[in-house]
Amino acid sequence: MNKHIQDEEKAPLFGRWTAWYVLVVVVLLLLIACFYQITKTYS
Amino acid sequence: MKSLDWLVLIITLSGIILYGVYKSRTTRDLDGYFLSNRSMPWYLILLSIMGTQASAITFLAAPGQAYTDGMRFVQYYFGLPLAAIIICISFVPVFSRLKVFTAYEYLEQRFDLKTRTFTSFLFLLQRGLSTGISIYAPSIILSVLLGWNIYLTNLFMGGLLIIYTVTGGARAVAYTQTFQFLIIMGAMFIAGYFIVKDLPPGIGFTDALRVGGRLGKMNVITTGFTDKGFDWGDRYNIFSGVIGGFFLALSYFGTDQSQVGRYLTGRSLTESRLGLLMNGMVKVPMQFLILLIGVLVFTFYQFNKAPAFFNELELKRLEQSVYRDSLHQLKQELLSIQQRKDSALALYPGRQETAFQQLRVLQEETEGVRSQIKGLVKKNGGADNDTNYIFLHFVVDYLPVGLVGLIIAIIFLASWGSIAAALNSMASSTVIDFHKRFSSKGHSGEKDYRVSKKYTLLWGLFCMAVAMFVSNWGNSLIEVVNVLGSLFYGTILGIFLVAFYAKRVGGNAVFWAALIAELIVVVLFFLNEYKVISLGFLWLNAIGALLVWGIGWLLQWVLPKKTTTA
């Protein structure tokens, strides 16, 4: 059922929703890495 | 506040109310009132989602939280982006396809009426209490600034809010939230700029972070591990943030009608998904910046004399009590510590390690004295927690004329935005899941519209009543709201997870599993409160959801086979 609906609407920019999900995870990982560096630098 | 501040405040608040009423023009039926005729683009959904989540509590209590406990609170949001992905994959397509008004409608189709009603009831209970706290938060401002009685202030604040919300509907909520949110973010950036600008000459932004960091406030990432192993009672660390925060966010964005109602207004599935995913990407950095303001305020007060206690009303009461001599003595100690801090800071940046060593000792002394003052406040019958007053106190004392009014206005706007969405969602759940579901009369669109307005009004009055009782709850308002959510969200989420991913589990099994799970969560909460066990509240979300899942499967296996399966 879910797959059927996903197929109905193509994701903007990348064409696939999976690419959007990967982007969200990558942004989160980058933020955590950046925060870790901030903690190390200033604490 | 000066006249210019009052002018800015009145113009901003009147402007937003008029704008809300102007934007409230929509079809006079349920689809128009609750879902804005499903016409919203992704960027309005994004801002509406953010505006709903970011209440006045976010802007009042978060800087105070960073001031007292450091930046580590940001980890609580790490699970949010992951939850947004799951919701986009599993939740949104189903809600969108079924064209539901509330998330709980789906549960009747998947399970049965009693599961839908129970889940909707849990939501209403939790959201009603949380919204009461959201009304209380901005009321603090008026009571501190004007010396008003907090109960009368709650009435004033809630009264204005109800007029605006009942008229508005989902469309007005979304448009005003957008406008509000842009003003809020702009004003917070300006506040941050002025804090750094008011630091002594030669002390810049990075110096402020260095001073705050060396005094323990830049603890953005923490692991929760101690010499004795992992501390399950530690509230904020990367593990509780990612795992517990994930379950909390999944429940909040996937099953809380105040958020589901925002993305159901999307004009297509794509718009709803984009709004949610964008929120997943911008929420963490936004919260980081708001908390950072708290660290900057903390550093500012290393260079400037901080109040003995940030809640001025309580301080004045203490000064007129039998404890005034003890207070006077403690104030003198704080003054002496501040003088020694000034000497230590004079060593910065030339001999910064020596300066930091001295500052750390002096900060411990400060916290010791402040803790004694809090003890006196408590003995005097007052609220000993001043976390929520820290940022406000700074705003009123140090920001330039005009900006004070604007900051006060944004706190109102943020509060109104989230409360408006909450009242709208509670009214929609009451109308759709209870009133229309259990009423034998068929109603016209116009009549449904009028009934919806009445329920919005009733929920507004209920939340105002709750606001009267919350003045002494927990450590900071932002924590109280999250603790309250964690008591119910796990169970609600468990029901939805079973609905989506455990197709063999039927209505009876999940209903009894949810009841048992909720009971266990409440028992665990109280065991933790009475120090029998040590468990950070974020874990309750994961525990609740997993219990519903596990017990649901067990009961499905044990209960007679005639129990329905999907």
Coordinates of C-alpha atoms in Angstrom, one line a residue:
Chain A
M1 CA 0.0 0.0 0.0
N2 CA 2.7 2.5 1.1
K3 CA 4.8 1.7 -2.0
H4 CA 1.9 2.3 -4.2
I5 CA 1.4 5.8 -2.9
Q6 CA 5.1 6.5 -2.9
D7 CA 5.2 5.6 -6.6
E8 CA 2.3 8.0 -7.3
E9 CA 4.3 11.2 -6.4
K10 CA 8.0 11.6 -7.4
A11 CA 10.2 13.3 -4.9
P12 CA 11.3 16.8 -5.9
L13 CA 15.0 17.4 -6.8
F14 CA 16.3 13.9 -6.5
G15 CA 13.4 12.0 -8.0
R16 CA 13.5 9.4 -5.2
W17 CA 12.4 9.8 -1.6
T18 CA 15.2 7.5 -0.4
A19 CA 17.7 10.2 -1.5
W20 CA 15.9 12.7 0.8
Y21 CA 16.0 10.3 3.7
V22 CA 19.8 9.7 3.2
L23 CA 20.2 13.5 3.1
V24 CA 18.4 14.0 6.4
V25 CA 20.6 11.3 8.1
V26 CA 23.8 12.8 6.6
V27 CA 22.9 16.2 7.9
L28 CA 22.3 14.8 11.4
L29 CA 25.6 12.9 11.4
L30 CA 27.4 16.1 10.3
L31 CA 25.7 18.1 13.0
I32 CA 26.7 15.5 15.7
A33 CA 30.3 15.5 14.4
C34 CA 30.3 19.3 14.5
F35 CA 28.9 19.4 18.1
Y36 CA 31.4 16.8 19.2
Q37 CA 34.2 19.0 17.9
I38 CA 32.7 22.1 19.6
T39 CA 32.5 20.1 22.9
K40 CA 36.1 19.1 22.6
T41 CA 37.3 22.6 21.7
Y42 CA 35.5 24.6 24.4
S43 CA 35.0 22.2 27.3
Chain B
M1 CA 9.5 48.5 30.4
K2 CA 9.6 51.9 28.7
S3 CA 6.8 53.5 26.7
L4 CA 8.5 52.5 23.4
D5 CA 8.6 48.9 24.6
W6 CA 4.9 48.9 25.4
L7 CA 4.2 50.5 22.0
V8 CA 6.2 47.7 20.2
L9 CA 4.5 45.1 22.2
I10 CA 1.0 46.3 21.6
I11 CA 1.5 46.9 17.9
T12 CA 3.0 43.5 17.4
L13 CA 0.3 41.6 19.3
S14 CA -2.6 43.6 17.8
G15 CA -1.0 43.1 14.3
I16 CA -0.9 39.3 14.7
I17 CA -4.4 39.1 16.1
L18 CA -5.8 41.1 13.1
Y19 CA -3.7 39.1 10.7
G20 CA -5.0 35.9 12.2
V21 CA -8.7 37.0 11.9
Y22 CA -8.0 38.2 8.3
K23 CA -6.5 34.9 7.3
S24 CA -9.3 32.9 9.0
R25 CA -11.6 33.3 6.0
T26 CA -12.2 29.7 4.9
T27 CA -15.1 27.4 4.2
R28 CA -17.4 27.1 7.1
D29 CA -17.2 23.3 7.6
L30 CA -14.9 20.8 9.2
D31 CA -12.5 20.5 6.3
G32 CA -12.0 24.3 6.3
Y33 CA -11.9 24.8 10.1
F34 CA -9.6 21.9 10.9
L35 CA -7.6 21.2 7.8
S36 CA -7.6 24.5 5.9
N37 CA -9.1 22.6 2.9
R38 CA -5.9 20.6 2.6
S39 CA -4.3 23.5 0.6
M40 CA -0.9 24.3 2.3
P41 CA 2.5 24.3 0.5
W42 CA 5.5 22.6 2.2
Y43 CA 7.1 25.8 3.5
L44 CA 4.0 26.8 5.4
I45 CA 3.7 23.3 6.8
L46 CA 7.4 23.5 7.9
L47 CA 6.9 26.8 9.7
S48 CA 3.6 25.6 11.1
I49 CA 5.2 22.4 12.5
M50 CA 8.1 24.4 13.9
G51 CA 5.7 27.1 15.3
T52 CA 3.6 24.4 17.0
Q53 CA 6.6 22.7 18.6
A54 CA 8.4 26.0 19.6
S55 CA 6.2 27.5 22.2
A56 CA 7.1 30.3 24.6
I57 CA 8.6 27.6 26.7
T58 CA 11.2 27.0 24.1
F59 CA 12.3 30.6 24.1
L60 CA 11.9 31.2 27.8
A61 CA 13.2 28.0 29.4
A62 CA 15.7 26.7 26.9
P63 CA 18.3 29.6 27.5
G64 CA 17.7 29.1 31.2
Q65 CA 18.2 25.4 30.8
A66 CA 21.6 26.0 29.1
Y67 CA 22.5 28.6 31.7
T68 CA 22.0 26.0 34.5
D69 CA 22.8 22.7 32.9
G70 CA 24.7 23.5 29.7
M71 CA 24.1 22.7 26.1
R72 CA 23.6 19.0 26.4
F73 CA 19.8 19.4 26.2
V74 CA 20.2 19.7 22.4
Q75 CA 20.9 15.9 22.3
Y76 CA 17.2 15.4 23.1
Y77 CA 16.4 16.5 19.5
F78 CA 18.8 14.0 17.8
G79 CA 16.1 11.4 17.4
L80 CA 13.8 13.8 15.6
P81 CA 15.3 13.6 12.0
L82 CA 15.2 9.8 12.2
A83 CA 11.6 9.9 13.4
A84 CA 10.7 12.3 10.5
I85 CA 11.9 9.7 8.0
I86 CA 9.8 6.8 9.5
I87 CA 6.8 9.1 9.6
C88 CA 7.2 10.0 6.0
I89 CA 7.6 6.3 5.0
S90 CA 4.8 4.8 7.1
F91 CA 2.4 7.3 8.7
V92 CA 1.9 10.2 6.2
P93 CA 0.9 8.0 3.2
V94 CA -1.7 6.2 5.2
F95 CA -3.2 9.3 6.8
S96 CA -3.1 11.0 3.4
R97 CA -4.8 8.1 1.5
L98 CA -7.6 7.7 4.1
K99 CA -8.2 11.4 4.1
V100 CA -8.6 11.3 7.9
F101 CA -9.2 14.4 10.1
T102 CA -7.4 12.9 13.1
A103 CA -4.7 10.2 13.4
Y104 CA -7.0 8.2 15.7
E105 CA -9.7 7.7 13.0
Y106 CA -7.3 5.3 11.4
L107 CA -7.1 3.2 14.5
E108 CA -10.8 2.3 14.3
Q109 CA -10.3 1.2 10.7
R110 CA -7.3 -0.9 11.7
F111 CA -8.4 -2.1 15.1
D112 CA -11.7 -1.1 16.7
L113 CA -13.7 1.7 18.3
K114 CA -12.4 1.2 21.9
T115 CA -8.7 1.5 20.8
R116 CA -9.4 4.6 18.8
T117 CA -11.3 6.2 21.7
F118 CA -8.7 5.2 24.3
T119 CA -5.8 6.6 22.2
S120 CA -7.7 9.8 21.5
F121 CA -8.5 10.2 25.2
L122 CA -4.8 9.7 26.1
F123 CA -3.9 12.4 23.6
L124 CA -6.5 14.8 24.9
L125 CA -5.4 14.3 28.5
Q126 CA -1.7 14.8 27.7
R127 CA -2.2 17.7 25.3
G128 CA -4.7 19.5 27.6
L129 CA -2.2 19.4 30.5
S130 CA 0.8 20.5 28.3
T131 CA -1.2 23.3 26.8
G132 CA -2.1 24.5 30.3
I133 CA 1.7 24.8 31.0
S134 CA 2.1 26.7 27.7
I135 CA -0.4 29.3 28.8
Y136 CA 1.3 29.6 32.2
A137 CA 4.8 30.2 30.6
P138 CA 4.1 33.7 29.1
S139 CA 2.0 34.6 32.1
I140 CA 5.2 34.5 34.1
I141 CA 6.5 37.4 32.0
L142 CA 3.6 39.6 32.8
S143 CA 3.7 38.7 36.5
V144 CA 7.4 39.5 36.8
L145 CA 7.2 42.7 34.7
L146 CA 4.1 44.1 36.1
G147 CA 4.0 42.5 39.5
W148 CA 0.6 41.0 38.7
N149 CA -0.9 38.1 40.5
I150 CA 0.0 35.0 38.5
Y151 CA -3.6 33.7 38.5
L152 CA -5.0 36.9 37.2
T153 CA -2.3 36.9 34.6
N154 CA -3.2 33.4 33.4
L155 CA -6.8 34.6 33.0
F156 CA -5.7 37.6 31.0
M157 CA -3.3 35.6 28.8
G158 CA -5.7 32.8 28.2
G159 CA -8.6 35.1 27.5
L160 CA -6.8 36.9 24.7
L161 CA -5.7 33.6 23.3
I162 CA -9.2 32.1 23.3
I163 CA -10.7 35.0 21.3
Y164 CA -8.0 34.7 18.7
T165 CA -8.0 30.9 18.5
V166 CA -11.8 30.3 18.3
T167 CA -12.1 32.7 15.4
G168 CA -9.0 31.4 13.6
G169 CA -9.2 27.7 12.6
A170 CA -6.3 25.8 11.0
R171 CA -5.7 28.3 8.2
A172 CA -5.3 31.2 10.6
V173 CA -3.1 29.0 12.8
A174 CA -0.8 28.2 10.0
Y175 CA -0.5 31.7 8.5
T176 CA 0.0 33.4 11.9
Q177 CA 2.6 30.8 12.9
T178 CA 4.6 31.6 9.8
F179 CA 4.6 35.3 10.5
Q180 CA 5.3 34.7 14.2
F181 CA 8.1 32.3 13.6
L182 CA 10.0 34.7 11.3
I183 CA 9.7 37.6 13.8
I184 CA 10.8 35.2 16.6
M185 CA 14.0 34.0 14.9
G186 CA 14.9 37.5 13.8
A187 CA 14.5 38.8 17.4
M188 CA 16.5 35.9 18.9
F189 CA 19.4 36.6 16.6
I190 CA 19.3 40.3 17.6
A191 CA 19.3 39.3 21.3
G192 CA 22.3 37.1 20.7
Y193 CA 24.1 40.0 19.0
F194 CA 23.5 42.4 21.9
I195 CA 24.7 39.9 24.5
V196 CA 28.0 39.6 22.8
K197 CA 28.2 43.3 22.1
D198 CA 27.6 44.1 25.9
L199 CA 30.6 41.9 26.9
P200 CA 33.7 43.8 28.1
P201 CA 36.0 45.3 25.5
G202 CA 38.3 42.6 24.0
I203 CA 35.9 39.8 24.8
G204 CA 34.3 38.4 21.7
F205 CA 32.0 35.6 20.7
T206 CA 34.6 32.8 20.8
D207 CA 35.9 34.1 24.2
A208 CA 32.4 34.0 25.5
L209 CA 32.1 30.3 24.4
R210 CA 35.5 29.6 25.9
V211 CA 34.6 31.0 29.3
G212 CA 31.2 29.3 29.2
G213 CA 32.8 26.0 28.0
R214 CA 35.5 26.0 30.7
L215 CA 32.8 26.4 33.3
G216 CA 31.0 23.3 32.0
K217 CA 28.3 24.9 29.8
M218 CA 29.5 23.7 26.3
N219 CA 28.8 20.1 27.0
V220 CA 27.0 19.6 23.7
I221 CA 27.8 15.9 23.4
T222 CA 27.8 13.7 26.5
T223 CA 27.8 9.9 26.7
G224 CA 26.1 9.3 30.0
F225 CA 29.0 6.9 31.1
T226 CA 30.5 7.4 34.5
D227 CA 33.2 5.4 36.4
K228 CA 30.4 3.0 37.4
G229 CA 29.2 2.4 33.8
F230 CA 26.2 3.9 32.0
D231 CA 24.0 6.1 34.1
W232 CA 20.4 5.3 33.2
G233 CA 19.2 8.2 35.4
D234 CA 21.2 10.8 33.3
R235 CA 18.5 12.8 31.5
Y236 CA 20.4 14.1 28.4
N237 CA 23.2 12.2 26.6
I238 CA 23.7 11.0 23.1
F239 CA 22.1 7.6 23.7
S240 CA 19.0 8.8 25.5
G241 CA 18.8 11.6 22.9
V242 CA 19.0 9.4 19.8
I243 CA 16.9 6.4 21.2
G244 CA 14.6 8.0 23.7
G245 CA 14.3 11.2 21.6
F246 CA 13.5 9.1 18.5
F247 CA 10.6 7.4 20.2
L248 CA 9.4 10.7 21.7
A249 CA 9.6 12.5 18.3
L250 CA 8.0 9.5 16.5
S251 CA 5.1 9.7 18.9
Y252 CA 4.9 13.5 18.9
F253 CA 5.0 14.0 15.1
G254 CA 3.4 10.7 14.1
T255 CA 0.5 10.4 16.6
D256 CA 0.0 13.8 18.3
Q257 CA -2.9 15.5 16.6
S258 CA -1.5 18.9 17.2
Q259 CA 1.3 18.0 14.8
V260 CA -0.6 15.5 12.5
G261 CA -3.1 18.2 12.0
R262 CA -0.4 20.5 10.7
Y263 CA 0.9 18.2 7.9
L264 CA -2.6 16.9 7.1
T265 CA -3.2 20.5 5.8
G266 CA -0.7 19.8 2.9
R267 CA -2.1 20.1 -0.6
S268 CA -0.4 16.8 -1.5
L269 CA 1.6 13.9 0.0
T270 CA 4.8 15.5 -1.3
E271 CA 4.1 18.8 0.4
S272 CA 3.4 17.1 3.7
R273 CA 6.6 15.0 3.5
L274 CA 8.8 17.9 2.5
G275 CA 7.5 19.9 5.4
L276 CA 8.4 17.1 7.9
L277 CA 11.8 16.3 6.4
M278 CA 12.8 20.0 6.3
N279 CA 11.8 20.2 10.0
G280 CA 14.1 17.2 10.6
M281 CA 17.0 19.1 9.1
V282 CA 16.5 22.6 10.7
K283 CA 15.2 21.8 14.2
V284 CA 18.5 20.6 15.7
P285 CA 20.6 23.6 14.6
M286 CA 17.8 26.0 15.6
Q287 CA 17.6 24.5 19.1
F288 CA 21.4 24.6 19.3
L289 CA 21.3 28.4 18.6
I290 CA 18.6 29.0 21.2
L291 CA 20.5 27.1 23.8
L292 CA 23.7 28.9 22.8
I293 CA 22.0 32.2 23.9
G294 CA 21.8 30.7 27.4
V295 CA 25.5 30.0 27.4
L296 CA 26.2 33.6 26.2
V297 CA 23.9 34.9 29.0
F298 CA 25.9 32.8 31.5
T299 CA 29.2 34.2 30.3
F300 CA 27.7 37.7 30.4
Y301 CA 26.9 37.2 34.1
Q302 CA 30.5 36.1 34.8
F303 CA 31.5 39.7 33.9
N304 CA 28.4 41.3 35.4
K305 CA 26.7 41.0 38.8
A306 CA 24.0 38.4 38.5
P307 CA 20.9 38.6 40.7
A308 CA 20.9 36.5 43.9
F309 CA 17.7 34.9 42.6
F310 CA 16.2 35.5 39.1
N311 CA 12.5 35.5 40.2
E312 CA 12.2 39.0 41.6
L313 CA 8.8 38.5 43.1
E314 CA 10.1 35.7 45.3
L315 CA 13.2 37.7 46.1
K316 CA 11.1 40.6 47.3
R317 CA 9.0 38.3 49.4
L318 CA 12.1 36.9 51.0
E319 CA 13.5 40.3 51.7
Q320 CA 10.3 41.0 53.7
S321 CA 10.4 37.7 55.6
V322 CA 12.1 36.5 58.8
Y323 CA 14.9 35.2 56.5
R324 CA 16.0 38.7 55.4
D325 CA 19.1 38.7 57.6
S326 CA 20.3 35.3 56.2
L327 CA 19.5 36.6 52.7
H328 CA 21.5 39.7 53.3
Q329 CA 24.5 37.7 54.4
L330 CA 24.3 35.4 51.4
K331 CA 24.1 38.4 49.1
Q332 CA 27.2 39.8 50.6
E333 CA 28.9 36.5 49.9
L334 CA 27.8 36.7 46.3
L335 CA 29.2 40.2 46.1
S336 CA 32.5 39.1 47.4
I337 CA 32.6 36.1 45.0
Q338 CA 31.8 38.5 42.1
Q339 CA 34.8 40.8 43.1
R340 CA 37.1 37.8 43.1
K341 CA 35.6 36.7 39.7
D342 CA 36.4 40.2 38.4
S343 CA 40.1 39.7 39.5
A344 CA 40.2 36.3 37.9
L345 CA 38.7 37.5 34.6
A346 CA 41.3 40.3 34.6
L347 CA 43.9 37.6 34.0
Y348 CA 42.1 36.6 30.8
P349 CA 43.3 36.1 28.0
G350 CA 47.0 36.5 29.1
R351 CA 47.0 33.8 31.8
Q352 CA 43.8 32.1 30.8
E353 CA 44.5 28.7 32.5
T354 CA 45.0 30.4 35.9
A355 CA 41.9 32.5 35.2
F356 CA 39.8 29.4 34.4
Q357 CA 41.0 27.5 37.4
Q358 CA 40.0 30.3 39.7
L359 CA 36.7 30.8 37.9
R360 CA 35.8 27.1 38.3
V361 CA 36.3 27.3 42.1
L362 CA 34.4 30.6 42.3
Q363 CA 31.5 29.2 40.2
E364 CA 31.2 26.2 42.6
E365 CA 31.0 28.7 45.4
T366 CA 28.4 30.8 43.5
E367 CA 26.3 27.7 43.0
G368 CA 26.6 26.8 46.7
V369 CA 25.4 30.2 47.8
R370 CA 22.6 30.2 45.2
S371 CA 21.5 26.8 46.4
Q372 CA 21.3 28.2 50.0
I373 CA 19.2 31.1 48.7
K374 CA 16.9 28.7 46.9
G375 CA 16.6 26.8 50.2
L376 CA 15.5 30.0 51.9
V377 CA 12.9 30.7 49.1
K378 CA 11.5 27.2 49.7
K379 CA 11.4 27.7 53.4
N380 CA 9.5 30.9 52.8
G381 CA 6.9 29.0 50.9
G382 CA 7.9 30.1 47.5
A383 CA 8.9 28.4 44.2
D384 CA 12.6 27.7 44.5
N385 CA 13.2 27.2 40.8
D386 CA 14.2 30.4 38.8
T387 CA 15.4 28.7 35.6
N388 CA 12.5 30.2 33.5
Y389 CA 13.3 33.7 34.7
I390 CA 17.0 33.8 33.8
F391 CA 16.7 34.9 30.1
L392 CA 13.8 37.3 30.9
H393 CA 15.7 39.0 33.6
F394 CA 18.6 39.6 31.3
V395 CA 16.3 40.9 28.6
V396 CA 14.6 43.4 30.8
D397 CA 17.8 44.6 32.5
Y398 CA 20.2 44.8 29.6
L399 CA 18.6 44.9 26.2
P400 CA 18.0 48.4 24.6
V401 CA 14.6 50.1 24.6
G402 CA 12.3 48.8 22.0
L403 CA 14.0 45.5 21.7
V404 CA 12.7 44.5 25.2
G405 CA 9.1 45.1 23.9
L406 CA 9.9 43.0 20.8
I407 CA 11.4 40.1 22.8
I408 CA 8.4 40.1 25.1
A409 CA 6.1 40.2 22.1
I410 CA 7.9 37.2 20.5
I411 CA 7.4 35.2 23.6
F412 CA 3.7 35.9 23.4
L413 CA 3.6 35.1 19.7
A414 CA 5.4 31.8 20.1
S415 CA 3.1 30.9 22.9
W416 CA 0.0 31.8 21.0
G417 CA 1.2 29.9 17.9
S418 CA 1.6 26.6 19.7
I419 CA -1.4 26.9 21.9
A420 CA -3.6 27.9 18.9
A421 CA -2.5 24.7 17.1
A422 CA -3.0 22.6 20.3
L423 CA -6.6 24.0 20.9
N424 CA -7.4 23.4 17.2
S425 CA -6.2 19.8 17.4
M426 CA -8.0 19.1 20.7
A427 CA -11.2 20.5 19.3
S428 CA -10.8 18.3 16.2
S429 CA -10.2 15.1 18.2
T430 CA -13.2 15.9 20.4
V431 CA -15.5 16.7 17.5
I432 CA -14.3 13.8 15.2
D433 CA -13.4 11.1 17.7
F434 CA -16.1 11.7 20.3
H435 CA -18.9 14.1 19.4
K436 CA -19.6 13.1 15.8
R437 CA -18.6 9.4 16.4
F438 CA -21.0 9.0 19.3
S439 CA -23.8 11.3 18.2
S440 CA -26.7 9.8 16.5
K441 CA -27.7 13.1 14.8
G442 CA -26.3 13.8 11.3
H443 CA -24.9 17.4 11.2
S444 CA -24.6 19.8 8.4
G445 CA -21.2 21.4 7.6
E446 CA -22.3 24.7 9.1
K447 CA -23.5 23.1 12.3
D448 CA -20.2 21.1 12.6
Y449 CA -18.3 24.3 12.2
R450 CA -20.2 26.0 15.0
V451 CA -19.8 22.9 17.3
S452 CA -16.0 22.9 16.6
K453 CA -15.8 26.5 17.7
K454 CA -17.6 25.7 20.9
Y455 CA -15.2 22.9 21.7
T456 CA -12.2 25.1 20.9
L457 CA -13.6 27.5 23.5
L458 CA -14.1 24.8 26.1
W459 CA -10.6 23.4 25.7
G460 CA -9.2 26.9 26.0
L461 CA -11.1 27.3 29.4
F462 CA -9.8 23.9 30.5
C463 CA -6.2 24.8 29.7
M464 CA -6.5 28.1 31.5
A465 CA -7.7 26.1 34.6
V466 CA -4.6 23.8 34.3
A467 CA -2.4 26.9 34.0
M468 CA -3.5 27.9 37.5
F469 CA -1.9 24.9 39.1
V470 CA 1.5 24.5 37.4
S471 CA 3.6 27.2 39.1
N472 CA 5.6 24.7 41.1
W473 CA 6.1 21.8 38.8
G474 CA 9.6 20.3 38.1
N475 CA 12.9 22.0 37.3
S476 CA 12.0 24.0 34.2
L477 CA 8.9 24.3 32.1
I478 CA 10.5 22.8 29.0
E479 CA 11.3 19.7 31.0
V480 CA 7.9 19.5 32.6
V481 CA 6.2 19.5 29.2
N482 CA 8.6 16.8 28.0
V483 CA 8.2 14.6 31.1
L484 CA 4.5 14.9 30.8
G485 CA 4.6 13.9 27.1
S486 CA 6.8 10.9 27.9
L487 CA 4.2 9.6 30.3
F488 CA 1.7 9.0 27.5
Y489 CA 3.6 9.2 24.2
G490 CA 5.2 5.7 24.5
T491 CA 1.9 4.0 24.8
I492 CA 0.3 6.0 22.0
L493 CA 3.2 5.3 19.7
G494 CA 3.2 1.6 20.6
I495 CA -0.4 1.4 19.4
F496 CA 0.4 3.0 16.1
L497 CA 3.6 0.9 15.6
V498 CA 1.5 -2.2 16.1
A499 CA -1.1 -0.8 13.7
F500 CA 1.5 -0.2 11.0
Y501 CA 4.0 -3.1 11.4
A502 CA 2.3 -5.9 13.3
K503 CA -0.6 -6.8 11.0
R504 CA -1.4 -10.0 12.9
V505 CA -2.2 -8.2 16.2
G506 CA -5.8 -7.3 16.6
G507 CA -7.9 -4.8 18.5
N508 CA -8.5 -6.6 21.8
A509 CA -4.8 -7.5 22.1
V510 CA -3.5 -4.0 21.4
F511 CA -6.1 -2.4 23.6
W512 CA -5.3 -4.4 26.7
A513 CA -1.6 -4.2 25.9
A514 CA -1.9 -0.4 25.9
L515 CA -3.7 -0.3 29.2
I516 CA -1.1 -2.5 30.9
A517 CA 1.8 -0.6 29.3
E518 CA 0.4 2.8 30.4
L519 CA 0.1 1.5 34.0
I520 CA 3.7 0.2 34.0
V521 CA 5.0 3.5 32.6
V522 CA 3.2 5.5 35.3
V523 CA 4.5 3.1 38.0
L524 CA 8.1 3.4 36.7
F525 CA 7.7 7.2 36.7
F526 CA 6.7 7.3 40.3
L527 CA 9.4 4.7 41.3
N528 CA 11.9 7.1 39.8
E529 CA 10.3 10.2 41.4
Y530 CA 10.6 8.5 44.8
K531 CA 14.2 7.4 44.1
V532 CA 13.4 3.7 44.2
I533 CA 15.0 3.4 40.7
S534 CA 17.0 5.7 38.6
L535 CA 15.6 6.2 35.1
G536 CA 15.8 9.3 32.8
F537 CA 12.3 10.3 31.6
L538 CA 13.2 9.9 27.9
W539 CA 13.5 6.2 28.3
L540 CA 9.8 6.0 29.2
N541 CA 8.9 6.7 25.6
A542 CA 10.9 3.7 24.4
I543 CA 9.7 1.5 27.2
G544 CA 6.0 2.4 26.7
A545 CA 6.2 1.7 22.9
L546 CA 8.1 -1.6 23.3
L547 CA 5.7 -2.8 26.1
V548 CA 2.7 -2.3 23.9
W549 CA 4.4 -4.1 21.1
G550 CA 5.6 -7.0 23.2
I551 CA 2.4 -7.4 25.3
G552 CA 0.3 -6.9 22.2
W553 CA 2.0 -9.9 20.5
L554 CA 1.8 -12.0 23.7
L555 CA -2.0 -11.3 24.1
Q556 CA -2.7 -11.9 20.5
W557 CA -1.1 -15.4 21.0
V558 CA -2.9 -16.0 24.3
L559 CA -6.4 -14.6 23.5
P560 CA -9.0 -16.7 21.7
K561 CA -8.4 -16.9 18.0
K562 CA -11.6 -15.1 17.1
T563 CA -9.8 -11.8 18.1
T564 CA -9.7 -9.8 14.9
T565 CA -6.7 -9.6 12.7
A566 CA -6.1 -6.9 10.1

